[in-house]
mmCIF file of C-alpha atoms and ligand atoms in Angstrom:
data_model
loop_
_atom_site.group_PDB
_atom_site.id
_atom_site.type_symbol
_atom_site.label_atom_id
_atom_site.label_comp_id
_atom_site.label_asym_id
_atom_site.label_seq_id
_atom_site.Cartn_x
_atom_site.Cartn_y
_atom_site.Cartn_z
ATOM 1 C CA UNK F 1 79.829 -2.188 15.339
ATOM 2 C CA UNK F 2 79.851 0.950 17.202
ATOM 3 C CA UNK F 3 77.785 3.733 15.623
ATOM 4 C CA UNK F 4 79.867 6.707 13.966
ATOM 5 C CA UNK F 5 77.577 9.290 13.880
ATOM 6 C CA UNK F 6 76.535 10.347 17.719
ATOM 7 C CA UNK F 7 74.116 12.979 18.127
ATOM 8 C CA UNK F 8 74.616 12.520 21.917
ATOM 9 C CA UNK F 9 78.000 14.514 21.461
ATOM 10 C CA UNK F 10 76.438 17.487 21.063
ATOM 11 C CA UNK F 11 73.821 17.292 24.147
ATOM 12 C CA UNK F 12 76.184 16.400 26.779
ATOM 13 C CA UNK F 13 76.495 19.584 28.813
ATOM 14 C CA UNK F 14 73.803 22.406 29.190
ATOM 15 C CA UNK F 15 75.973 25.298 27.860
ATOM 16 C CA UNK F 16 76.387 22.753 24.087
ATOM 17 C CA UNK F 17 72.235 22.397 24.710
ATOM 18 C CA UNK F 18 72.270 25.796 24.351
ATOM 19 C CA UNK F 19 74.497 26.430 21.607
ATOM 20 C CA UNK F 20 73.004 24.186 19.019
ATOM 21 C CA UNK F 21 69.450 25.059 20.159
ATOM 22 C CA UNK F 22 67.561 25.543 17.210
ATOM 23 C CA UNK F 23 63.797 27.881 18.182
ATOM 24 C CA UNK F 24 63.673 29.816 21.516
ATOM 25 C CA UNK F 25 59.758 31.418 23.161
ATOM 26 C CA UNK F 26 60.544 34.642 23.962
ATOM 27 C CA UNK F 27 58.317 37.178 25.941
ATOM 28 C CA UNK F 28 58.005 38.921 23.252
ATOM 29 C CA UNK F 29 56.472 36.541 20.999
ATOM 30 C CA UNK F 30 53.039 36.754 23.743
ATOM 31 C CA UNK F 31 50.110 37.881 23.547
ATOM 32 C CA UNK F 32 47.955 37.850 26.875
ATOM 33 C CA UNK F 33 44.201 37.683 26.459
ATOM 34 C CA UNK F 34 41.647 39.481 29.054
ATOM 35 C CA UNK F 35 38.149 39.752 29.154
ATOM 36 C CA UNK F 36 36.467 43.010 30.163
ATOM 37 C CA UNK F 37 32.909 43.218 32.101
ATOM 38 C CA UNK F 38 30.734 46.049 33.154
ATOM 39 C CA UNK F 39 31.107 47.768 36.734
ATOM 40 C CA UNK F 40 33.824 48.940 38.669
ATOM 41 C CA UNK F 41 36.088 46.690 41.254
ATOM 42 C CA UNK F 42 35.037 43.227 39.637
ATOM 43 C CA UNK F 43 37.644 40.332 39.283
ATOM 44 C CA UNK F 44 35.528 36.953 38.747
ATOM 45 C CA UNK F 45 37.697 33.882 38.165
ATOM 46 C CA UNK F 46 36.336 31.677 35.168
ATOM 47 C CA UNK F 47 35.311 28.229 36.733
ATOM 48 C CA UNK F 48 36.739 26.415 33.764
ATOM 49 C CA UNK F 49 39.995 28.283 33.153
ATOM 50 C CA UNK F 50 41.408 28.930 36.977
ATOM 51 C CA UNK F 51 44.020 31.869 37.148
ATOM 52 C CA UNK F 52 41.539 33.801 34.429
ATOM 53 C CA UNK F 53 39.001 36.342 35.093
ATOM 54 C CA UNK F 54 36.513 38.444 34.288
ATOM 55 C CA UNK F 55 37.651 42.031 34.781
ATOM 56 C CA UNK F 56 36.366 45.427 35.046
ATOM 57 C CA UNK F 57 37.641 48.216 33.323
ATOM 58 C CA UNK F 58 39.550 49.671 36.401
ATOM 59 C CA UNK F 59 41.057 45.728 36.953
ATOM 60 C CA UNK F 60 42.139 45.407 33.016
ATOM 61 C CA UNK F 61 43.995 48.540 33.919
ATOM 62 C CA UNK F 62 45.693 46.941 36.485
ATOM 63 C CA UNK F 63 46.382 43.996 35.032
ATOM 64 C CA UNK F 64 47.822 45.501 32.164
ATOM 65 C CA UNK F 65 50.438 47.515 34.322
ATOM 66 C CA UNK F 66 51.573 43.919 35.317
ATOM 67 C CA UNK F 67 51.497 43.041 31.886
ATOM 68 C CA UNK F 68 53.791 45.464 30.484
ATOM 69 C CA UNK F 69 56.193 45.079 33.507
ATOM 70 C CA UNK F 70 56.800 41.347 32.862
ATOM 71 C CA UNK F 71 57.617 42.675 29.561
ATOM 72 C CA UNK F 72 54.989 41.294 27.398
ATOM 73 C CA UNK F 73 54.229 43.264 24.269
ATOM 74 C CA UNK F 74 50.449 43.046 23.866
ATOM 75 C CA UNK F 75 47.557 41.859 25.370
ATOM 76 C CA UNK F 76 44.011 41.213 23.065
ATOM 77 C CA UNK F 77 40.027 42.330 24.877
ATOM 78 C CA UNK F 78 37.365 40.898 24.828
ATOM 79 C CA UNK F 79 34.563 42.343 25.698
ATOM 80 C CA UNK F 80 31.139 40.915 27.827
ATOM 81 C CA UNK F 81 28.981 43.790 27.475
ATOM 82 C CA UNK F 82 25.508 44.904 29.762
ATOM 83 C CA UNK F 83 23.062 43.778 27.178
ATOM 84 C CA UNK F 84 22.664 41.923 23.995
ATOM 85 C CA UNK F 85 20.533 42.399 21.346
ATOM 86 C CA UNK F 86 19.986 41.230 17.477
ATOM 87 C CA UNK F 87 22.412 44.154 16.049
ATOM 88 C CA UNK F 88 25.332 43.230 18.445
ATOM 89 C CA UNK F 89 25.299 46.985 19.416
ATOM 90 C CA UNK F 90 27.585 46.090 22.158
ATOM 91 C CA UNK F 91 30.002 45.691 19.499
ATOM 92 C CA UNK F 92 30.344 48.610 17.687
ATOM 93 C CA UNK F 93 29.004 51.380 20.162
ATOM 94 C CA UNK F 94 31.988 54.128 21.029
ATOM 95 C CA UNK F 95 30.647 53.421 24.660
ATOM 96 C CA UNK F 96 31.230 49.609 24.407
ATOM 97 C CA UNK F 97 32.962 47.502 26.934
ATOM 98 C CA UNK F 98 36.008 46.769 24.511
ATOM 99 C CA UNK F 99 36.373 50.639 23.439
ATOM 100 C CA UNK F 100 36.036 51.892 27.101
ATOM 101 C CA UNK F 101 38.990 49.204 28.216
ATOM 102 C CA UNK F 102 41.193 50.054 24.892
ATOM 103 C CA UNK F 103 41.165 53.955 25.957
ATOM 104 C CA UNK F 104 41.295 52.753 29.437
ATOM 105 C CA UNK F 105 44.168 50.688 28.984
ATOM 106 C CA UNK F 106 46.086 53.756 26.409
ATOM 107 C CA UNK F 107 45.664 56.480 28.218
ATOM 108 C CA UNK F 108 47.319 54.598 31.474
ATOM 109 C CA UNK F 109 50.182 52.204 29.869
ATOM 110 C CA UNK F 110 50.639 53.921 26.665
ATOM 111 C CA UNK F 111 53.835 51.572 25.723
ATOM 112 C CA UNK F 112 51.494 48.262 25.434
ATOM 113 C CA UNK F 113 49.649 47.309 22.243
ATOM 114 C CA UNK F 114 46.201 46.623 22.450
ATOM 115 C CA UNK F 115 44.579 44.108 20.046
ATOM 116 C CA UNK F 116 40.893 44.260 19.910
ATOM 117 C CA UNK F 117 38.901 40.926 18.934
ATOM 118 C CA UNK F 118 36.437 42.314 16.082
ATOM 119 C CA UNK F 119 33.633 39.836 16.167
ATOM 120 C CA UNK F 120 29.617 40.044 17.199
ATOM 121 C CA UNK F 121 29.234 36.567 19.572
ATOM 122 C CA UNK F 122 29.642 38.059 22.757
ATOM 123 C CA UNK F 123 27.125 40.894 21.993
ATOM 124 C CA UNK F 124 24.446 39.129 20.250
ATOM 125 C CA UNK F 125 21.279 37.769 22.181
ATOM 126 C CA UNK F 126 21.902 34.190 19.957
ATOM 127 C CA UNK F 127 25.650 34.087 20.472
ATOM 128 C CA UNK F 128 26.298 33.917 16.802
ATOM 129 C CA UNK F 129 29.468 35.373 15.243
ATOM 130 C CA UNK F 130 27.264 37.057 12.920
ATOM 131 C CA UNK F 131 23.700 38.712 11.573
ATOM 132 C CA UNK F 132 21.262 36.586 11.570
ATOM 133 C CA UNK F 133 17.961 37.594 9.378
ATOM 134 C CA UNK F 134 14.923 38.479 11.992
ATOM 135 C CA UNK F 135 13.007 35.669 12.537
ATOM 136 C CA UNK F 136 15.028 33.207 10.641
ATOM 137 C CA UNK F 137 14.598 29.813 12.816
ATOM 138 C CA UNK F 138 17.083 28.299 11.272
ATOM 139 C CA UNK F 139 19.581 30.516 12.631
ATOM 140 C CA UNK F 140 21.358 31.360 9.176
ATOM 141 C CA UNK F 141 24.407 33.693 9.836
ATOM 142 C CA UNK F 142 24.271 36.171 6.977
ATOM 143 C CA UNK F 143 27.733 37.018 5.229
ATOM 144 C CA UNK F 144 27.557 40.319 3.900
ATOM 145 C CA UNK F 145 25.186 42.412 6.502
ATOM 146 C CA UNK F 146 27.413 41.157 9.277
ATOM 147 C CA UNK F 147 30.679 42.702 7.304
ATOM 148 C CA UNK F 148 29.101 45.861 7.843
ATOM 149 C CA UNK F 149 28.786 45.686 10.971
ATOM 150 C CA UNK F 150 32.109 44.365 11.776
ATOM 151 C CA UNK F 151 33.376 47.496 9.685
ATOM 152 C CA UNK F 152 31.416 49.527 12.244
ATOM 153 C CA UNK F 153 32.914 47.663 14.742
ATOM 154 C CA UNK F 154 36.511 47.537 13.804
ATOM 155 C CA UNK F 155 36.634 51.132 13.389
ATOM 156 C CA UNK F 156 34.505 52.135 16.676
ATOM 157 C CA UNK F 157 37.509 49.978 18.173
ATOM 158 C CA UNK F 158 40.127 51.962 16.327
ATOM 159 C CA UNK F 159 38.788 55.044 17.386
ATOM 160 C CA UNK F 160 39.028 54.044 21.142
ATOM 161 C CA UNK F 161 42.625 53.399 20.739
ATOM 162 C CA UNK F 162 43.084 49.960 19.551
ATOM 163 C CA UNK F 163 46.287 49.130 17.493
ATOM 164 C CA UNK F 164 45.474 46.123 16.031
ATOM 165 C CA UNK F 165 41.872 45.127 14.858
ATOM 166 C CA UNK F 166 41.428 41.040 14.981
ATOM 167 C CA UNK F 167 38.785 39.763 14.062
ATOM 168 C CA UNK F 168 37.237 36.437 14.257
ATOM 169 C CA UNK F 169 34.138 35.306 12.637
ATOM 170 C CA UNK F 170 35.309 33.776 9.725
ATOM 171 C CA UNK F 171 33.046 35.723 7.539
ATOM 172 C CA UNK F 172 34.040 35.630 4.030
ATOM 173 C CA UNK F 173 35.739 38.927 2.992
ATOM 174 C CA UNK F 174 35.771 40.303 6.502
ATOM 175 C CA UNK F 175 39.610 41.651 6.088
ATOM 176 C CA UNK F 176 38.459 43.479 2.925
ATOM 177 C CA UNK F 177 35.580 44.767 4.369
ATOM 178 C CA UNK F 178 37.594 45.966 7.851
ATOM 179 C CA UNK F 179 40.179 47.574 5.734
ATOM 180 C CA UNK F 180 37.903 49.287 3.675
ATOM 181 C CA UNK F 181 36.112 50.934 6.773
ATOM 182 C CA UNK F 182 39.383 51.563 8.766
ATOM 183 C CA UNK F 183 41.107 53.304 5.577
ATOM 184 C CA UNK F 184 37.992 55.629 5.128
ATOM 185 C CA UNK F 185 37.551 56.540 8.587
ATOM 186 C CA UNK F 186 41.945 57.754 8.169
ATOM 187 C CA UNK F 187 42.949 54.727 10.110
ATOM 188 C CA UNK F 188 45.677 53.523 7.084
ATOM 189 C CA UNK F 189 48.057 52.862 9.799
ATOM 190 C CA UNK F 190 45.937 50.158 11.839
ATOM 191 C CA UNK F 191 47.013 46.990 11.352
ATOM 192 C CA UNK F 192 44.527 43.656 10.859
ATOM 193 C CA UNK F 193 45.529 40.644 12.463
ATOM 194 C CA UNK F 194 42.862 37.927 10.765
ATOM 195 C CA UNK F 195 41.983 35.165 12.534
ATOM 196 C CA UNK F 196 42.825 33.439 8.956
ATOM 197 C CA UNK F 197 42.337 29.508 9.837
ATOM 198 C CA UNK F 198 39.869 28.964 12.572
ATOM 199 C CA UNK F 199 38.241 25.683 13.144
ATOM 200 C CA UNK F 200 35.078 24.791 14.652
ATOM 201 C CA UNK F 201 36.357 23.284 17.650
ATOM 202 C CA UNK F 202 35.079 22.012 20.923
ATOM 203 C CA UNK F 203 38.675 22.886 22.723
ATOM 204 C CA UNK F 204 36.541 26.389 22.748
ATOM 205 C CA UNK F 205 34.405 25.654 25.739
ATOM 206 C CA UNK F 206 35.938 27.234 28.624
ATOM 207 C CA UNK F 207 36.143 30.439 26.774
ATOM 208 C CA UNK F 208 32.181 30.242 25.925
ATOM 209 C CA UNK F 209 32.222 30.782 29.912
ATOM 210 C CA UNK F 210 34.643 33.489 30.267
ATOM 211 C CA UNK F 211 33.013 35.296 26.885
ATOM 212 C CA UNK F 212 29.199 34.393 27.602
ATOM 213 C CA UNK F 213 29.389 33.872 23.754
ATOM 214 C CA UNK F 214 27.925 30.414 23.747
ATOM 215 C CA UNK F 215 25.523 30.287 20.325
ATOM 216 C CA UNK F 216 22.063 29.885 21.640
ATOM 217 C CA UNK F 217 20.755 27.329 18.921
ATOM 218 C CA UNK F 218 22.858 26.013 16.374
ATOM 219 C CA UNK F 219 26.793 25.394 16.372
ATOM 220 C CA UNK F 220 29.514 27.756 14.575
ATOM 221 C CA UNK F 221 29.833 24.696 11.784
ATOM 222 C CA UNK F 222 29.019 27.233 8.734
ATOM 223 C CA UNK F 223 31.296 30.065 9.264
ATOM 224 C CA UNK F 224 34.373 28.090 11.321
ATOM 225 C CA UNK F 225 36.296 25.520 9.555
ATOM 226 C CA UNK F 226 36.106 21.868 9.899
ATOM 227 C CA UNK F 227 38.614 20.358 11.943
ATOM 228 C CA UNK F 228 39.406 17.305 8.965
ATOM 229 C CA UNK F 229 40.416 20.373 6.532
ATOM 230 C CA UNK F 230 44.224 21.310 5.651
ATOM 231 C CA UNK F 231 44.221 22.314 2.325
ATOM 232 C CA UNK F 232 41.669 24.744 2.817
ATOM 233 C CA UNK F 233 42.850 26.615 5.776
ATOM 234 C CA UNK F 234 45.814 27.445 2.582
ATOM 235 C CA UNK F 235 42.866 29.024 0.556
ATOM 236 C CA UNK F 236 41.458 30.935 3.594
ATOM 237 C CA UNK F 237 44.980 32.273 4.130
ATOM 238 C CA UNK F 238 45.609 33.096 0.814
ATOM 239 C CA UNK F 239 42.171 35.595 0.742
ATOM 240 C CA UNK F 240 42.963 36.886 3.816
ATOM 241 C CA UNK F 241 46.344 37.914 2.058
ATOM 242 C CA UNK F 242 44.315 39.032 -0.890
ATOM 243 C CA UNK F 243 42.097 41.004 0.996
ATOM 244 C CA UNK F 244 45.135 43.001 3.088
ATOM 245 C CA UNK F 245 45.702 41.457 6.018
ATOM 246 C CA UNK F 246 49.106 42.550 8.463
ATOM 247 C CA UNK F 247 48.942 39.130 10.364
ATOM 248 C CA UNK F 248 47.568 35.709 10.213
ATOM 249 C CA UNK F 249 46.571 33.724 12.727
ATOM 250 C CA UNK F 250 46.033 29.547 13.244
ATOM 251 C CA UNK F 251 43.466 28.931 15.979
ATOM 252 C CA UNK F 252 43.568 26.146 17.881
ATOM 253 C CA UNK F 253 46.953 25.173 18.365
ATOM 254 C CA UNK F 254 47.729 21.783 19.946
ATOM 255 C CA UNK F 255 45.850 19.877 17.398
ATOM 256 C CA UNK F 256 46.558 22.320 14.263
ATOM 257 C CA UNK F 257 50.361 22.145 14.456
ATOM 258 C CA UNK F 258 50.628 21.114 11.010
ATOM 259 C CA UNK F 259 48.183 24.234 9.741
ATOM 260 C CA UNK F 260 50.717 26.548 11.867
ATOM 261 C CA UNK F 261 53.505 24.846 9.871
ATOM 262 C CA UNK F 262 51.685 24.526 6.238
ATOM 263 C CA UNK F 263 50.879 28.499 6.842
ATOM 264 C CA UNK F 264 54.173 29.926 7.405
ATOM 265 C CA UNK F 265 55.432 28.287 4.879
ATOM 266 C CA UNK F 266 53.363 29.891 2.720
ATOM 267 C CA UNK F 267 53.180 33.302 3.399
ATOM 268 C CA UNK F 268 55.856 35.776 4.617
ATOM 269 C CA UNK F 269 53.895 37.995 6.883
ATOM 270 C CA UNK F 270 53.991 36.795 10.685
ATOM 271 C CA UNK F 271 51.789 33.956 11.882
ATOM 272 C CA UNK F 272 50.503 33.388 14.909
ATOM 273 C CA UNK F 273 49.132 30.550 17.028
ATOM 274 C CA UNK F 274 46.094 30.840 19.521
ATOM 275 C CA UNK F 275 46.960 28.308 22.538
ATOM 276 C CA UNK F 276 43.012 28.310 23.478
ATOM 277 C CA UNK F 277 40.834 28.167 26.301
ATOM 278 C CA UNK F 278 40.239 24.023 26.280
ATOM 279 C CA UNK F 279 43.977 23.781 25.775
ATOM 280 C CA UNK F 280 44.553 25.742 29.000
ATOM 281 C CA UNK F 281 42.390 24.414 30.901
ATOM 282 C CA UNK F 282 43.369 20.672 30.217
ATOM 283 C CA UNK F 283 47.131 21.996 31.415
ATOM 284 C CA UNK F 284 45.918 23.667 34.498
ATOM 285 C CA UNK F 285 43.437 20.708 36.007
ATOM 286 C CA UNK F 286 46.235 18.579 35.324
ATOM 287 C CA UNK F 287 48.615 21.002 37.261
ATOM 288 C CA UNK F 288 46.154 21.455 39.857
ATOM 289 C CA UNK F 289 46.037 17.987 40.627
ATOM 290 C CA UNK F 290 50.332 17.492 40.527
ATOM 291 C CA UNK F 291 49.527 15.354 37.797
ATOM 292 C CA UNK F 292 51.999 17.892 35.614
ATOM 293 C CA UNK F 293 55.235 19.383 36.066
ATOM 294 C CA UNK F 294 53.277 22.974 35.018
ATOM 295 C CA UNK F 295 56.031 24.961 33.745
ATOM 296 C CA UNK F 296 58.145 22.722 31.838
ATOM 297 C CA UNK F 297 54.446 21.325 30.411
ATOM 298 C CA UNK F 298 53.919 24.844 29.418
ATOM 299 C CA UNK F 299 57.292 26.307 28.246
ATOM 300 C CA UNK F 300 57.469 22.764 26.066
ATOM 301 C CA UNK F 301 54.216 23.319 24.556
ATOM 302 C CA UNK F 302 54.930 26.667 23.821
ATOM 303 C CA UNK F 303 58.363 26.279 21.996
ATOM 304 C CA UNK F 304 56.298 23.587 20.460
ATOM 305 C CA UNK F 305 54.209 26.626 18.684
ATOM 306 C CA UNK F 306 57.601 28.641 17.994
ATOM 307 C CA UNK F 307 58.954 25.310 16.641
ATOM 308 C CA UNK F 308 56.224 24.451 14.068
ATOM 309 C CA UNK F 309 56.499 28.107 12.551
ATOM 310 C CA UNK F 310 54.340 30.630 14.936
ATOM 311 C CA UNK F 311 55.868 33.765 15.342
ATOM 312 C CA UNK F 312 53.286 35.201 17.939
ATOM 313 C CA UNK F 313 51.628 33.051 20.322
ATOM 314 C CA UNK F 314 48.108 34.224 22.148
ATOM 315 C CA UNK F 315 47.771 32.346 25.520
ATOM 316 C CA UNK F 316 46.147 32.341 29.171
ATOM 317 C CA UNK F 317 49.744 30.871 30.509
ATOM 318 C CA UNK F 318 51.663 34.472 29.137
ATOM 319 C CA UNK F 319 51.918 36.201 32.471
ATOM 320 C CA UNK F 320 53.075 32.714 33.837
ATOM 321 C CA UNK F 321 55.406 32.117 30.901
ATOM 322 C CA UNK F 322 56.824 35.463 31.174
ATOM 323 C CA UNK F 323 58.241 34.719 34.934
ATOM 324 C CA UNK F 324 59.414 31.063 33.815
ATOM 325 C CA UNK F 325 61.092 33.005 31.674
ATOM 326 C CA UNK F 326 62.505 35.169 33.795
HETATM 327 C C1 PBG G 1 34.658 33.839 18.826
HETATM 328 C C2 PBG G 1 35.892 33.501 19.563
HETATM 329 C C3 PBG G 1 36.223 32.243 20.039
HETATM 330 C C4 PBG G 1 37.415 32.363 20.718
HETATM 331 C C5 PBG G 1 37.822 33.674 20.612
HETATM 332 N N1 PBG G 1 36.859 34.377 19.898
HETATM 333 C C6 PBG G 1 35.651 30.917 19.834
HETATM 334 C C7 PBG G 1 34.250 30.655 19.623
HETATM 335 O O1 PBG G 1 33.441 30.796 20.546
HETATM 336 O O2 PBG G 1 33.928 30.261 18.502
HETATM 337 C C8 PBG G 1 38.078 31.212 21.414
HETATM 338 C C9 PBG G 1 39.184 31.498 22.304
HETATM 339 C C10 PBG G 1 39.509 30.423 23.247
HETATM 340 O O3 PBG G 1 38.916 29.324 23.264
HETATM 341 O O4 PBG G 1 40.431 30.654 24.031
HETATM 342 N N2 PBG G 1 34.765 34.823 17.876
HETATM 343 ZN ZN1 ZN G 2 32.606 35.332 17.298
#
């Protein structure tokens, strides 16, 4: 017998492709990371992640112009600052590397939204997302001292010009605690994008290069989630919620497509998925060796994200993506 029902009727021309095509990456659903270092005319690729550097504060300016002209909404800083210490000073000083590139970046391309990643790693001396007590060998990240600090932090950002405050370190009640300090210091209006289900994953390396934030001793294994957890990432989501935040974000991607999916379908705020260093990298050795048709890799993966429920997706490829697009 000859089958009845044939799907293939609908996928025979492009123009019927395109009429019953069901989720669509936009330019507007990026969000282009960059990482800011001290000095003045610096541009240093990252080994690991080609087509990524390490920019001063004049070059983030630049880049950002070319951001906003491809017609992608935001970009998100990180910062590498001059010098670490214990109290992540780096962090939270109005002179730090992130607040000097968010004014930077305002006062020249006013119309793009700058994201600031609230977290300590890159500016402590043991590359921990947190406080650690003062002598402690074994490297215990402390909850509550570090919420303070990321308070400090958050609102240090807002003050240079930040929109969005993001941060990262999976401390528990850090979107309470960055709320709290925005809303005193008058910032009401600044929204938090939480960085809701992270995992403790090794797809982070290449970004440990580009951030300097590798953790000295130790792994991130008691503040970032572990990578056999589902049902959890739910609870960590629903706090965040709880606790006020704007946005919520899965991070990794590739390998967490069912958290992006079992998130949105729990909340009705926007999620969105962070396509990561490792998973970048991975695409562009591939690429580099004509192993992979780049673009179509990318632009696939990325509908991927749109198609498993991300409405925002944070990745190295968005400059790319956005002329694919065309
Ligand atoms: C740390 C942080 C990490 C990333 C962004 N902020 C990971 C980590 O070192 O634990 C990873 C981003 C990427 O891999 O692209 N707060
Ligand atoms: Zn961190």
């Amino acid at each position: 017998m000859f089958p009845t029902h044939r799907p293939r009727r609908l996928r025979q021309t492009d123009t019927l492709r395109r009429m019953v095509r069901e989720h669509q990456v936009t330019v507007n659903d990026l969000i282009y990371p960059l990482f800011a270092v001290p000095g003045e005319g610096v541009a240093q690729e990252v080994t690991s992640m080609p087509g990524v550097y390490q920019l001063s504060v004049d070059k983030i300016v630049e880049e950002a112009k070319e951001v906003r002209d491809l017609g992608i909404p935001a970009i998100i800083l990180f910062g590498i600052p001059d010098n670490k210490d214990t109290e992540a000073t780096g962090a939270w000083h109005d002179c730090g590397i992130v607040q000097k590139a968010a004014t930077a970046v305002k006062a020249a391309v006013s119309d793009l939204t700058v994201i600031a990643d609230t977290c300590l790693c890159e500016y402590t001396t043991h590359g921990h997302c947190g406080y650690l007590e003062t002598g402690d060998l074994s490297g215990r990240v402390l909850n509550d001292p570090t919420l303070e600090l990321l308070g400090k932090t958050a609102v240090s950002q807002a003050q240079a010009g930040a929109d969005i405050i993001a941060p990262s370190g999976m401390m528990d009640g850090f979107v309470q605690a960055i709320r709290q300090a925005l809303d005193a210091a008058g910032f009401t209006d600044t929204p938090i994008l939480s960085y809701a289900a992270k995992y403790a994953s090794a797809y982070y390396g290449p970004f440990r290069d580009a951030a300097d934030s590798a953790p000295q001793f130790g792994d991130r294994r008691t503040y970032q989630m572990d990578p056999a957890n589902g049902t959890e990432a739910l609870k960590e989501v629903e706090l965040d919620i709880q606790e006020g935040a704007d946005m919520l974000m899965v991070k990794p991607a590739l390998a967490y497509m069912d958290i992006i999916w079992r998130v949105k379908a729990i909340t009705h705020l926007p999620v969105a998925a962070y396509n990561v260093s490792g998973e970048y990298s991975m695409v562009k050795a591939a690429a580099l060796n004509g192993w992979i048709d780049e673009p179509q890799v990318v632009l696939e993966t990325l509908t991927g994200f749109k198609r498993a429920g991300a409405d925002l997706i944070l990745t190295y490829h968005a400059k790319d993506a956005a002329r694919w697009l065309g």
